[in-house]
Every structure is written in structure tokens, then in C-alpha cells.
XYZ file of C-alpha atoms in Angstrom:
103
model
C 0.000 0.000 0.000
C 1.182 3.237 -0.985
C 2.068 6.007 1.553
C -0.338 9.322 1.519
C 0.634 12.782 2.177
C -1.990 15.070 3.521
C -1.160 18.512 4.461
C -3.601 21.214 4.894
C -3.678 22.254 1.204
C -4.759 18.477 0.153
C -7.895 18.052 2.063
C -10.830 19.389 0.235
C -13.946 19.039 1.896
C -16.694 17.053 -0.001
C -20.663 18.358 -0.050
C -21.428 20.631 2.757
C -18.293 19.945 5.026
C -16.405 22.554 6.233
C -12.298 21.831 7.457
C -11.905 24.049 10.606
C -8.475 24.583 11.730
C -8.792 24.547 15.508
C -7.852 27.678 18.302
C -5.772 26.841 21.149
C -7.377 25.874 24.600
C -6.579 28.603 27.493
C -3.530 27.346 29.270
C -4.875 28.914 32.543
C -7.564 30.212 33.940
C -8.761 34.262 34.818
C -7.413 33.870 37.928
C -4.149 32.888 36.782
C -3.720 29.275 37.600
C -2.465 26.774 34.882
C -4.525 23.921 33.540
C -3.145 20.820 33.083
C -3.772 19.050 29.851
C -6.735 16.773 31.276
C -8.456 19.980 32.850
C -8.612 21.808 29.607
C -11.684 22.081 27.673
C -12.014 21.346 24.051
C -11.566 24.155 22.179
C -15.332 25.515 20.574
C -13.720 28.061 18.378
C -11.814 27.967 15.082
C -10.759 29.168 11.778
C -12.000 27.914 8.140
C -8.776 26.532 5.844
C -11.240 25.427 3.536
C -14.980 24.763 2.541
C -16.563 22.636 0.303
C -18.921 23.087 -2.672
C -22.355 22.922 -0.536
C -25.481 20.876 0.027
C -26.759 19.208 -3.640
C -30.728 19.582 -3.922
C -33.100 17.384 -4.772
C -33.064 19.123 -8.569
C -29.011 18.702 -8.760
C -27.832 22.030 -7.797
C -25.993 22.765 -5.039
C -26.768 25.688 -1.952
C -23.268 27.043 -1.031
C -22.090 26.874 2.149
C -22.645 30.168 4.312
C -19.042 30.806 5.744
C -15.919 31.048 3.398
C -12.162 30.501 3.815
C -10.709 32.279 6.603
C -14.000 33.039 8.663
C -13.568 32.667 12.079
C -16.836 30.178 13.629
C -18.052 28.929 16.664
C -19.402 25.053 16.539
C -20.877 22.388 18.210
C -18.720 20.959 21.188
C -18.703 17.225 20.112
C -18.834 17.677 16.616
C -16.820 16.621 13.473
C -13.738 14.804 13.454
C -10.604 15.207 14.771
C -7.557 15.404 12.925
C -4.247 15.887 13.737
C -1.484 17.037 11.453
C 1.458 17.602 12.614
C 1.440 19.597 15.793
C -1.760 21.758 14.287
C -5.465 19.955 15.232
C -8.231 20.468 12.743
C -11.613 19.363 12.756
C -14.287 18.318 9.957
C -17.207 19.294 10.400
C -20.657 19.760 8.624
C -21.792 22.723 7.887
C -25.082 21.991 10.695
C -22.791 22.041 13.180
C -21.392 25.301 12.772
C -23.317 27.694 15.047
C -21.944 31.300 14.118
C -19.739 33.449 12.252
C -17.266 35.099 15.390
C -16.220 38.562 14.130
């Protein structure tokens, strides 16, 4: 079987699935006290690296998705998957799960 590369710039999300690169959890909280990694939260906030073409309808068009590259968006705590590459997380999510554009 043949090795695979992936990289950011060679995952394109298929349908309405939108690749979310993924913000860093606080490292401590207001008060000033450090969390150790099993204390910290998953992370609810990232940025789009890339989007795919949108939702096909019953008549074969498609609705395009509603955020675009480099929006920042807040989503649903367990969704998507997880992906890890290199030391940068991403996750893949659909585009349901996002719950709003974060100016």
C-alpha cells in the first residue's frame, strides 16, 4: 500500500463539510492558575482553511455553504472529526454544526 501525504492544502472538503483549523485551549484560567492538559476544555472556536462546494438539492444544484475561507466560527462541542497534522489539530465538520460566524 502506498504512503499518503496530507497537508492542509490536500484536504478538500466534499458536499457541505467545512475543514476548521482549531484555536488553542486557554492554558490557565482568569485567575491565573495553569490547567493541566486533562483539565482543559475542548476548544469551541476555530478558523475555516477550507470549505466545500455545498449541500446538492433534490433538482441537482448545489446551496453554497454560508461561511468562506478564513472566517472565524463557533461550533458544536462534540462535533466533526478530529484530525491531527502535525502539531496543528483540525476538525471536519458539517456545515449543521457550525453555530456562528465570530467577528
Amino acid at each position: 500500500m502506498a504512503a499518503v501525504s496530507i497537508n492542509v492544502t490536500t484536504v478538500k472538503p466534499l458536499g457541505d463539510r467545512v475543514f476548521v483549523k482549531v484555536s488553542p485551549s486557554e492554558e490557565k484560567t482568569a485567575g491565573g492558575i495553569f490547567l493541566p492538559d486533562a483539565a482543559k476544555e475542548k476548544p469551541q472556536i476555530g478558523e475555516v482553511v477550507a470549505v466545500g462546494p455545498g449541500k446538492r438539492n433534490d433538482d441537482g444544484s448545489r446551496t453554497p455553504v454560508e461561511v468562506g475561507v478564513g472566517d472565524k466560527v463557533l461550533y458544536s462541542k462534540y462535533a466533526g472529526t478530529d484530525i491531527k497534522l502535525g502539531r496543528e489539530e483540525f476538525v471536519l465538520l458539517s456545515e449543521k454544526d457550525i453555530l456562528a460566524a465570530v467577528s
